[in-house]
Amino acid sequence: DRYLKETGLSWNAIKDLRSPCNIIAFKDIIFPCISFKTKYMQDFFERIKNTVINLEEESKKSDDSKFHITFLLGGVEHNFSLGGMHSVNTPEKFEPGDDECLRDWDVTSMYPSIIIDWGLYPKHLGPEFLKVYSDIKAERVIAKKNGDKVKNETLKLALNGLSGNLQSKFSWVYSPESVLTLRINGQLMILMLAEAFVEAGAQIINTNTDGIFVLHKNKDYDKLVEICKWW
């Protein structure tokens, strides 16, 4: 509704528009800010950059045979796929010592922020879509600050629901290139942060799409905060 008001278009004019894309080369969608410092992660990154995905063929595969790369980071197994990235964990118990802390470093509104900061939008909808999306995020920030829980949660659903709709052929925002650009770069960004944490002495407990759970020395807290600011 907001997009229609912004553009002056009718629903009938846009409801059947799509931005299909079947063959996607990762080297063409990776952001220039992505880089790694350790040889192991640099080799992993080269493998990612050389990947070309045929989405039609990928959709025919079983879940076990679909694209994914398993690797170690900080001694923890990770799985990198088209849908997202996460560490592979078994049930364990962690107890920090007196000089240690278990802390969850979670990225606020990661996907919406990437969409806005890097100007991602379905090509068939134009930059007006990005303006509407940005306005919704700004409105949500105000609602959250003012304690308007209903509006905050409603707009949160609108913002976070976009990534799923971008990959749905039944959605008016369908744009597989946009959603893969979002997810592949999001995963790589989190891995950059995780690599920097490990280099700073933190132990990775769990990694997921938009956060890292680590065990670290209390004395290293300020160092990790600085890493987050750099990131």
C-alpha atoms as an extended CHARMM CRD file, in Angstrom:
* protein
*
       231  EXT
         1         1  ASP       CA              0.0000000000        0.0000000000        0.0000000000  PROA      1               0.0000000000
         2         2  ARG       CA              2.7830000000        2.4200000000        0.8650000000  PROA      2               0.0000000000
         3         3  TYR       CA              4.6540000000        1.5520000000       -2.3300000000  PROA      3               0.0000000000
         4         4  LEU       CA              1.5580000000        2.2320000000       -4.4110000000  PROA      4               0.0000000000
         5         5  LYS       CA              1.1080000000        5.6120000000       -2.7220000000  PROA      5               0.0000000000
         6         6  GLU       CA              4.7780000000        6.4600000000       -3.2820000000  PROA      6               0.0000000000
         7         7  THR       CA              4.7350000000        5.5720000000       -6.9930000000  PROA      7               0.0000000000
         8         8  GLY       CA              1.1440000000        6.3940000000       -7.9210000000  PROA      8               0.0000000000
         9         9  LEU       CA              0.8280000000        2.9460000000       -9.4970000000  PROA      9               0.0000000000
        10        10  SER       CA             -2.1170000000        0.5850000000       -9.1370000000  PROA      10              0.0000000000
        11        11  TRP       CA             -1.9570000000       -2.9300000000       -7.6780000000  PROA      11              0.0000000000
        12        12  ASN       CA             -2.9340000000       -4.3840000000      -11.0720000000  PROA      12              0.0000000000
        13        13  ALA       CA              0.0800000000       -2.6360000000      -12.6140000000  PROA      13              0.0000000000
        14        14  ILE       CA              2.6190000000       -4.3670000000      -10.3510000000  PROA      14              0.0000000000
        15        15  LYS       CA              1.0630000000       -7.5670000000       -8.9750000000  PROA      15              0.0000000000
        16        16  ASP       CA              2.4200000000       -9.7720000000      -11.7630000000  PROA      16              0.0000000000
        17        17  LEU       CA              5.8580000000       -8.1750000000      -12.0810000000  PROA      17              0.0000000000
        18        18  ARG       CA              8.9150000000      -10.2240000000      -11.0730000000  PROA      18              0.0000000000
        19        19  SER       CA             12.7330000000      -10.1000000000      -11.3990000000  PROA      19              0.0000000000
        20        20  PRO       CA             13.6160000000      -13.7220000000      -12.2450000000  PROA      20              0.0000000000
        21        21  CYS       CA             17.2610000000      -14.7550000000      -12.3460000000  PROA      21              0.0000000000
        22        22  ASN       CA             18.3760000000      -18.3580000000      -12.7210000000  PROA      22              0.0000000000
        23        23  ILE       CA             22.2010000000      -18.3100000000      -12.9510000000  PROA      23              0.0000000000
        24        24  ILE       CA             24.0230000000      -16.3540000000      -10.2490000000  PROA      24              0.0000000000
        25        25  ALA       CA             27.8090000000      -16.0220000000       -9.9690000000  PROA      25              0.0000000000
        26        26  PHE       CA             28.7630000000      -15.1360000000       -6.4040000000  PROA      26              0.0000000000
        27        27  LYS       CA             31.7150000000      -13.0140000000       -7.5700000000  PROA      27              0.0000000000
        28        28  ASP       CA             29.1960000000      -10.6410000000       -9.1580000000  PROA      28              0.0000000000
        29        29  ILE       CA             27.1630000000      -10.0730000000       -5.9790000000  PROA      29              0.0000000000
        30        30  ILE       CA             29.7930000000      -10.0010000000       -3.1890000000  PROA      30              0.0000000000
        31        31  PHE       CA             30.2820000000       -6.5770000000       -1.6090000000  PROA      31              0.0000000000
        32        32  PRO       CA             33.7290000000       -4.9340000000       -1.9040000000  PROA      32              0.0000000000
        33        33  CYS       CA             33.9750000000       -4.6130000000        1.8990000000  PROA      33              0.0000000000
        34        34  ILE       CA             34.3010000000       -8.3880000000        2.3720000000  PROA      34              0.0000000000
        35        35  SER       CA             37.8130000000       -9.5990000000        3.2180000000  PROA      35              0.0000000000
        36        36  PHE       CA             39.5370000000      -12.0240000000        5.5780000000  PROA      36              0.0000000000
        37        37  LYS       CA             42.8830000000      -11.9490000000        7.3720000000  PROA      37              0.0000000000
        38        38  THR       CA             43.7720000000      -15.5980000000        7.9700000000  PROA      38              0.0000000000
        39        39  LYS       CA             44.9430000000      -17.9280000000        5.1980000000  PROA      39              0.0000000000
        40        40  TYR       CA             42.2740000000      -20.5170000000        6.0000000000  PROA      40              0.0000000000
        41        41  MET       CA             39.4080000000      -18.0220000000        5.7030000000  PROA      41              0.0000000000
        42        42  GLN       CA             40.9560000000      -16.4210000000        2.6150000000  PROA      42              0.0000000000
        43        43  ASP       CA             40.9600000000      -19.8570000000        0.9350000000  PROA      43              0.0000000000
        44        44  PHE       CA             37.3290000000      -20.3540000000        2.0100000000  PROA      44              0.0000000000
        45        45  PHE       CA             36.4450000000      -16.9410000000        0.5690000000  PROA      45              0.0000000000
        46        46  GLU       CA             38.0690000000      -17.8080000000       -2.7670000000  PROA      46              0.0000000000
        47        47  ARG       CA             35.9020000000      -20.9200000000       -2.9190000000  PROA      47              0.0000000000
        48        48  ILE       CA             32.8040000000      -18.8130000000       -2.2940000000  PROA      48              0.0000000000
        49        49  LYS       CA             33.7620000000      -16.2600000000       -4.9490000000  PROA      49              0.0000000000
        50        50  ASN       CA             34.2210000000      -19.0150000000       -7.5410000000  PROA      50              0.0000000000
        51        51  THR       CA             30.7530000000      -20.4620000000       -6.9130000000  PROA      51              0.0000000000
        52        52  VAL       CA             28.0700000000      -20.2690000000       -9.6170000000  PROA      52              0.0000000000
        53        53  ILE       CA             24.5360000000      -21.3390000000       -8.7200000000  PROA      53              0.0000000000
        54        54  ASN       CA             21.8280000000      -22.6110000000      -11.0740000000  PROA      54              0.0000000000
        55        55  LEU       CA             18.6970000000      -21.9710000000       -9.0330000000  PROA      55              0.0000000000
        56        56  GLU       CA             16.4810000000      -24.1990000000      -11.1620000000  PROA      56              0.0000000000
        57        57  GLU       CA             18.8060000000      -27.1660000000      -10.7400000000  PROA      57              0.0000000000
        58        58  GLU       CA             19.2830000000      -26.3560000000       -7.0620000000  PROA      58              0.0000000000
        59        59  SER       CA             15.5230000000      -26.4770000000       -6.4470000000  PROA      59              0.0000000000
        60        60  LYS       CA             15.3830000000      -30.0530000000       -7.7800000000  PROA      60              0.0000000000
        61        61  LYS       CA             17.9970000000      -31.3690000000       -5.3420000000  PROA      61              0.0000000000
        62        62  SER       CA             17.3040000000      -33.0360000000       -2.0060000000  PROA      62              0.0000000000
        63        63  ASP       CA             18.1270000000      -31.0070000000        1.0980000000  PROA      63              0.0000000000
        64        64  ASP       CA             21.2900000000      -33.0400000000        1.7010000000  PROA      64              0.0000000000
        65        65  SER       CA             22.6700000000      -32.4050000000       -1.7890000000  PROA      65              0.0000000000
        66        66  LYS       CA             21.8850000000      -28.6840000000       -2.0650000000  PROA      66              0.0000000000
        67        67  PHE       CA             24.7420000000      -26.1850000000       -2.0380000000  PROA      67              0.0000000000
        68        68  HSD       CA             26.5340000000      -25.9320000000        1.2750000000  PROA      68              0.0000000000
        69        69  ILE       CA             30.1240000000      -25.6760000000        2.4740000000  PROA      69              0.0000000000
        70        70  THR       CA             31.2410000000      -27.1020000000        5.8110000000  PROA      70              0.0000000000
        71        71  PHE       CA             34.3560000000      -25.6220000000        7.4070000000  PROA      71              0.0000000000
        72        72  LEU       CA             36.0170000000      -24.9660000000       10.7660000000  PROA      72              0.0000000000
        73        73  LEU       CA             36.3500000000      -21.5590000000       12.3830000000  PROA      73              0.0000000000
        74        74  GLY       CA             37.7920000000      -21.2120000000       15.8510000000  PROA      74              0.0000000000
        75        75  GLY       CA             37.7100000000      -25.0010000000       16.1500000000  PROA      75              0.0000000000
        76        76  VAL       CA             33.9300000000      -25.0490000000       15.6100000000  PROA      76              0.0000000000
        77        77  GLU       CA             32.2740000000      -26.6490000000       12.5870000000  PROA      77              0.0000000000
        78        78  HSD       CA             30.1910000000      -24.2450000000       10.4900000000  PROA      78              0.0000000000
        79        79  ASN       CA             27.7560000000      -24.7680000000        7.6230000000  PROA      79              0.0000000000
        80        80  PHE       CA             27.4610000000      -22.1210000000        4.8810000000  PROA      80              0.0000000000
        81        81  SER       CA             24.4500000000      -22.4570000000        2.5780000000  PROA      81              0.0000000000
        82        82  LEU       CA             22.0550000000      -20.4490000000        0.3950000000  PROA      82              0.0000000000
        83        83  GLY       CA             19.5570000000      -20.1340000000        3.2280000000  PROA      83              0.0000000000
        84        84  GLY       CA             21.9370000000      -18.9740000000        5.9360000000  PROA      84              0.0000000000
        85        85  MET       CA             24.9910000000      -19.8610000000        7.9860000000  PROA      85              0.0000000000
        86        86  HSD       CA             25.2300000000      -21.4990000000       11.3920000000  PROA      86              0.0000000000
        87        87  SER       CA             27.6460000000      -23.4290000000       13.5600000000  PROA      87              0.0000000000
        88        88  VAL       CA             27.0880000000      -27.1700000000       13.9520000000  PROA      88              0.0000000000
        89        89  ASN       CA             26.6320000000      -27.7480000000       17.6820000000  PROA      89              0.0000000000
        90        90  THR       CA             26.0340000000      -30.7630000000       19.8880000000  PROA      90              0.0000000000
        91        91  PRO       CA             24.6340000000      -30.4450000000       23.4430000000  PROA      91              0.0000000000
        92        92  GLU       CA             27.3960000000      -29.0250000000       25.6360000000  PROA      92              0.0000000000
        93        93  LYS       CA             27.7460000000      -27.2220000000       28.9510000000  PROA      93              0.0000000000
        94        94  PHE       CA             29.8660000000      -24.1000000000       29.3110000000  PROA      94              0.0000000000
        95        95  GLU       CA             30.7360000000      -22.4900000000       32.6200000000  PROA      95              0.0000000000
        96        96  PRO       CA             32.7730000000      -19.2860000000       32.5400000000  PROA      96              0.0000000000
        97        97  GLY       CA             35.5300000000      -18.9040000000       35.0970000000  PROA      97              0.0000000000
        98        98  ASP       CA             35.7620000000      -15.9590000000       37.4740000000  PROA      98              0.0000000000
        99        99  ASP       CA             37.7820000000      -14.0370000000       34.8800000000  PROA      99              0.0000000000
       100       100  GLU       CA             35.5480000000      -15.0130000000       31.9420000000  PROA      100             0.0000000000
       101       101  CYS       CA             32.1520000000      -14.1260000000       30.4510000000  PROA      101             0.0000000000
       102       102  LEU       CA             29.6520000000      -15.7880000000       28.1270000000  PROA      102             0.0000000000
       103       103  ARG       CA             28.2150000000      -13.0980000000       25.8770000000  PROA      103             0.0000000000
       104       104  ASP       CA             25.8380000000      -13.0010000000       22.9130000000  PROA      104             0.0000000000
       105       105  TRP       CA             26.7940000000      -10.4160000000       20.2710000000  PROA      105             0.0000000000
       106       106  ASP       CA             23.6200000000       -9.9240000000       18.2350000000  PROA      106             0.0000000000
       107       107  VAL       CA             23.3080000000       -7.6290000000       15.2150000000  PROA      107             0.0000000000
       108       108  THR       CA             20.2380000000       -5.4040000000       15.4160000000  PROA      108             0.0000000000
       109       109  SER       CA             18.0010000000       -5.5720000000       12.2990000000  PROA      109             0.0000000000
       110       110  MET       CA             20.8300000000       -7.0860000000       10.2810000000  PROA      110             0.0000000000
       111       111  TYR       CA             18.9920000000       -7.9010000000        7.0480000000  PROA      111             0.0000000000
       112       112  PRO       CA             16.9670000000       -4.6620000000        6.9410000000  PROA      112             0.0000000000
       113       113  SER       CA             20.1630000000       -2.6950000000        7.5980000000  PROA      113             0.0000000000
       114       114  ILE       CA             22.0280000000       -4.4360000000        4.7660000000  PROA      114             0.0000000000
       115       115  ILE       CA             19.1090000000       -3.8720000000        2.3810000000  PROA      115             0.0000000000
       116       116  ILE       CA             19.0690000000       -0.1440000000        3.1500000000  PROA      116             0.0000000000
       117       117  ASP       CA             22.8210000000        0.4980000000        3.4810000000  PROA      117             0.0000000000
       118       118  TRP       CA             23.7010000000       -1.3720000000        0.2890000000  PROA      118             0.0000000000
       119       119  GLY       CA             20.6750000000       -0.2800000000       -1.7460000000  PROA      119             0.0000000000
       120       120  LEU       CA             19.1640000000       -3.6890000000       -2.4170000000  PROA      120             0.0000000000
       121       121  TYR       CA             15.7370000000       -3.7310000000       -4.0470000000  PROA      121             0.0000000000
       122       122  PRO       CA             13.8530000000       -5.7630000000       -6.6920000000  PROA      122             0.0000000000
       123       123  LYS       CA             14.8100000000       -4.2870000000      -10.0640000000  PROA      123             0.0000000000
       124       124  HSD       CA             11.2150000000       -4.3440000000      -11.2830000000  PROA      124             0.0000000000
       125       125  LEU       CA             10.1360000000       -2.0870000000       -8.4170000000  PROA      125             0.0000000000
       126       126  GLY       CA             12.8630000000        0.5480000000       -8.6690000000  PROA      126             0.0000000000
       127       127  PRO       CA             14.4980000000        2.7190000000       -5.9820000000  PROA      127             0.0000000000
       128       128  GLU       CA             11.0780000000        3.8750000000       -4.7820000000  PROA      128             0.0000000000
       129       129  PHE       CA             10.7560000000        0.4990000000       -3.0760000000  PROA      129             0.0000000000
       130       130  LEU       CA             13.9430000000        1.1470000000       -1.0960000000  PROA      130             0.0000000000
       131       131  LYS       CA             12.6660000000        4.5610000000        0.0010000000  PROA      131             0.0000000000
       132       132  VAL       CA              9.4170000000        3.0470000000        1.3090000000  PROA      132             0.0000000000
       133       133  TYR       CA             11.3290000000        0.2690000000        3.0740000000  PROA      133             0.0000000000
       134       134  SER       CA             13.7270000000        2.7860000000        4.6540000000  PROA      134             0.0000000000
       135       135  ASP       CA             10.8140000000        4.9130000000        5.8510000000  PROA      135             0.0000000000
       136       136  ILE       CA              9.2120000000        1.8740000000        7.5050000000  PROA      136             0.0000000000
       137       137  LYS       CA             12.4370000000        1.0780000000        9.3460000000  PROA      137             0.0000000000
       138       138  ALA       CA             12.7830000000        4.6650000000       10.5520000000  PROA      138             0.0000000000
       139       139  GLU       CA              9.1720000000        4.6120000000       11.7120000000  PROA      139             0.0000000000
       140       140  ARG       CA              9.7710000000        1.3660000000       13.5890000000  PROA      140             0.0000000000
       141       141  VAL       CA             12.7940000000        2.8420000000       15.4020000000  PROA      141             0.0000000000
       142       142  ILE       CA             10.6220000000        5.7390000000       16.6080000000  PROA      142             0.0000000000
       143       143  ALA       CA              7.8240000000        3.3740000000       17.6930000000  PROA      143             0.0000000000
       144       144  LYS       CA             10.2870000000        1.2200000000       19.6460000000  PROA      144             0.0000000000
       145       145  LYS       CA             11.7880000000        4.2890000000       21.3210000000  PROA      145             0.0000000000
       146       146  ASN       CA              8.3150000000        5.5510000000       22.2640000000  PROA      146             0.0000000000
       147       147  GLY       CA              7.2600000000        2.1920000000       23.7120000000  PROA      147             0.0000000000
       148       148  ASP       CA              4.5650000000        1.6020000000       21.0490000000  PROA      148             0.0000000000
       149       149  LYS       CA              4.8220000000       -2.2040000000       21.1820000000  PROA      149             0.0000000000
       150       150  VAL       CA              2.0600000000       -3.0020000000       18.6870000000  PROA      150             0.0000000000
       151       151  LYS       CA              3.4200000000       -0.6880000000       15.9970000000  PROA      151             0.0000000000
       152       152  ASN       CA              6.9950000000       -1.7570000000       16.6980000000  PROA      152             0.0000000000
       153       153  GLU       CA              6.2240000000       -5.4770000000       16.3510000000  PROA      153             0.0000000000
       154       154  THR       CA              3.9760000000       -4.9550000000       13.3060000000  PROA      154             0.0000000000
       155       155  LEU       CA              6.6010000000       -2.9810000000       11.4020000000  PROA      155             0.0000000000
       156       156  LYS       CA              9.2520000000       -5.4800000000       12.5050000000  PROA      156             0.0000000000
       157       157  LEU       CA              7.2660000000       -8.2360000000       10.7770000000  PROA      157             0.0000000000
       158       158  ALA       CA              6.9630000000       -6.1060000000        7.6380000000  PROA      158             0.0000000000
       159       159  LEU       CA             10.7200000000       -5.4860000000        7.5730000000  PROA      159             0.0000000000
       160       160  ASN       CA             11.9070000000       -9.0070000000        8.4190000000  PROA      160             0.0000000000
       161       161  GLY       CA              9.3690000000      -10.7120000000        6.1650000000  PROA      161             0.0000000000
       162       162  LEU       CA             10.9350000000       -9.2280000000        3.0530000000  PROA      162             0.0000000000
       163       163  SER       CA             13.8580000000      -11.6690000000        2.7530000000  PROA      163             0.0000000000
       164       164  GLY       CA             11.5030000000      -14.6480000000        2.5890000000  PROA      164             0.0000000000
       165       165  ASN       CA              9.2000000000      -12.9870000000        0.0830000000  PROA      165             0.0000000000
       166       166  LEU       CA             12.1170000000      -12.0620000000       -2.1760000000  PROA      166             0.0000000000
       167       167  GLN       CA             12.5770000000      -15.7720000000       -2.9450000000  PROA      167             0.0000000000
       168       168  SER       CA              8.8790000000      -16.5520000000       -3.4690000000  PROA      168             0.0000000000
       169       169  LYS       CA              7.7140000000      -16.6840000000       -7.0800000000  PROA      169             0.0000000000
       170       170  PHE       CA              4.2220000000      -15.9570000000       -5.7950000000  PROA      170             0.0000000000
       171       171  SER       CA              5.2600000000      -12.6170000000       -4.2740000000  PROA      171             0.0000000000
       172       172  TRP       CA              5.1700000000       -9.2320000000       -6.0070000000  PROA      172             0.0000000000
       173       173  VAL       CA              8.7170000000       -8.5690000000       -4.6930000000  PROA      173             0.0000000000
       174       174  TYR       CA             10.2300000000      -11.8020000000       -6.1410000000  PROA      174             0.0000000000
       175       175  SER       CA             13.9270000000      -11.2070000000       -6.8210000000  PROA      175             0.0000000000
       176       176  PRO       CA             16.2600000000      -14.1870000000       -6.2470000000  PROA      176             0.0000000000
       177       177  GLU       CA             19.3680000000      -12.1570000000       -7.0810000000  PROA      177             0.0000000000
       178       178  SER       CA             18.4520000000       -9.6240000000       -4.3710000000  PROA      178             0.0000000000
       179       179  VAL       CA             17.8570000000      -12.2620000000       -1.7030000000  PROA      179             0.0000000000
       180       180  LEU       CA             21.0670000000      -14.1580000000       -2.4970000000  PROA      180             0.0000000000
       181       181  THR       CA             23.0330000000      -10.9060000000       -2.4660000000  PROA      181             0.0000000000
       182       182  LEU       CA             21.5490000000      -10.2180000000        0.9520000000  PROA      182             0.0000000000
       183       183  ARG       CA             22.1440000000      -13.6590000000        2.4410000000  PROA      183             0.0000000000
       184       184  ILE       CA             25.5770000000      -14.4540000000        0.9990000000  PROA      184             0.0000000000
       185       185  ASN       CA             27.0150000000      -11.0910000000        2.0520000000  PROA      185             0.0000000000
       186       186  GLY       CA             25.2950000000      -11.2500000000        5.4360000000  PROA      186             0.0000000000
       187       187  GLN       CA             26.9110000000      -14.6040000000        6.1550000000  PROA      187             0.0000000000
       188       188  LEU       CA             30.3240000000      -13.3960000000        5.0100000000  PROA      188             0.0000000000
       189       189  MET       CA             30.0180000000      -10.2990000000        7.1820000000  PROA      189             0.0000000000
       190       190  ILE       CA             29.2580000000      -12.3740000000       10.2730000000  PROA      190             0.0000000000
       191       191  LEU       CA             32.2390000000      -14.6000000000        9.4470000000  PROA      191             0.0000000000
       192       192  MET       CA             34.4760000000      -11.5250000000        9.2470000000  PROA      192             0.0000000000
       193       193  LEU       CA             33.3560000000      -10.6020000000       12.7530000000  PROA      193             0.0000000000
       194       194  ALA       CA             33.7860000000      -14.1630000000       14.0100000000  PROA      194             0.0000000000
       195       195  GLU       CA             37.3080000000      -14.3760000000       12.5560000000  PROA      195             0.0000000000
       196       196  ALA       CA             38.2580000000      -11.1000000000       14.2700000000  PROA      196             0.0000000000
       197       197  PHE       CA             36.8470000000      -12.3610000000       17.5970000000  PROA      197             0.0000000000
       198       198  VAL       CA             38.8750000000      -15.5660000000       17.3420000000  PROA      198             0.0000000000
       199       199  GLU       CA             42.0260000000      -13.6110000000       16.5060000000  PROA      199             0.0000000000
       200       200  ALA       CA             41.3700000000      -11.5170000000       19.6340000000  PROA      200             0.0000000000
       201       201  GLY       CA             41.2720000000      -14.6400000000       21.8090000000  PROA      201             0.0000000000
       202       202  ALA       CA             37.5180000000      -15.2640000000       22.0990000000  PROA      202             0.0000000000
       203       203  GLN       CA             36.1650000000      -18.8230000000       21.9210000000  PROA      203             0.0000000000
       204       204  ILE       CA             33.2000000000      -19.3030000000       19.5880000000  PROA      204             0.0000000000
       205       205  ILE       CA             30.3500000000      -21.2380000000       21.1430000000  PROA      205             0.0000000000
       206       206  ASN       CA             27.6850000000      -20.6700000000       18.4950000000  PROA      206             0.0000000000
       207       207  THR       CA             27.3610000000      -18.6860000000       15.2800000000  PROA      207             0.0000000000
       208       208  ASN       CA             24.1360000000      -17.9520000000       13.4250000000  PROA      208             0.0000000000
       209       209  THR       CA             22.7650000000      -15.6900000000       10.7130000000  PROA      209             0.0000000000
       210       210  ASP       CA             22.9280000000      -12.4770000000       12.7260000000  PROA      210             0.0000000000
       211       211  GLY       CA             24.9460000000      -13.1350000000       15.8580000000  PROA      211             0.0000000000
       212       212  ILE       CA             27.8120000000      -14.8270000000       17.6590000000  PROA      212             0.0000000000
       213       213  PHE       CA             27.8340000000      -16.3960000000       21.1320000000  PROA      213             0.0000000000
       214       214  VAL       CA             31.3320000000      -16.4720000000       22.6350000000  PROA      214             0.0000000000
       215       215  LEU       CA             33.3130000000      -17.1990000000       25.7650000000  PROA      215             0.0000000000
       216       216  HSD       CA             35.9030000000      -14.5160000000       26.4290000000  PROA      216             0.0000000000
       217       217  LYS       CA             38.1630000000      -13.1480000000       29.1080000000  PROA      217             0.0000000000
       218       218  ASN       CA             36.7180000000      -10.1850000000       31.0110000000  PROA      218             0.0000000000
       219       219  LYS       CA             39.8670000000       -8.2030000000       30.2440000000  PROA      219             0.0000000000
       220       220  ASP       CA             39.1850000000       -8.5890000000       26.5000000000  PROA      220             0.0000000000
       221       221  TYR       CA             35.7100000000       -7.0110000000       26.5770000000  PROA      221             0.0000000000
       222       222  ASP       CA             36.8480000000       -3.5400000000       25.4730000000  PROA      222             0.0000000000
       223       223  LYS       CA             38.8770000000       -5.1170000000       22.6860000000  PROA      223             0.0000000000
       224       224  LEU       CA             35.7950000000       -6.9710000000       21.3880000000  PROA      224             0.0000000000
       225       225  VAL       CA             33.7270000000       -3.7840000000       21.5580000000  PROA      225             0.0000000000
       226       226  GLU       CA             36.3360000000       -2.0400000000       19.4030000000  PROA      226             0.0000000000
       227       227  ILE       CA             36.1760000000       -4.9170000000       16.9250000000  PROA      227             0.0000000000
       228       228  CYS       CA             32.3910000000       -4.4670000000       16.7080000000  PROA      228             0.0000000000
       229       229  LYS       CA             32.8350000000       -0.7480000000       16.0450000000  PROA      229             0.0000000000
       230       230  TRP       CA             35.3370000000       -1.5350000000       13.2790000000  PROA      230             0.0000000000
       231       231  TRP       CA             32.9920000000       -4.1460000000       11.8500000000  PROA      231             0.0000000000
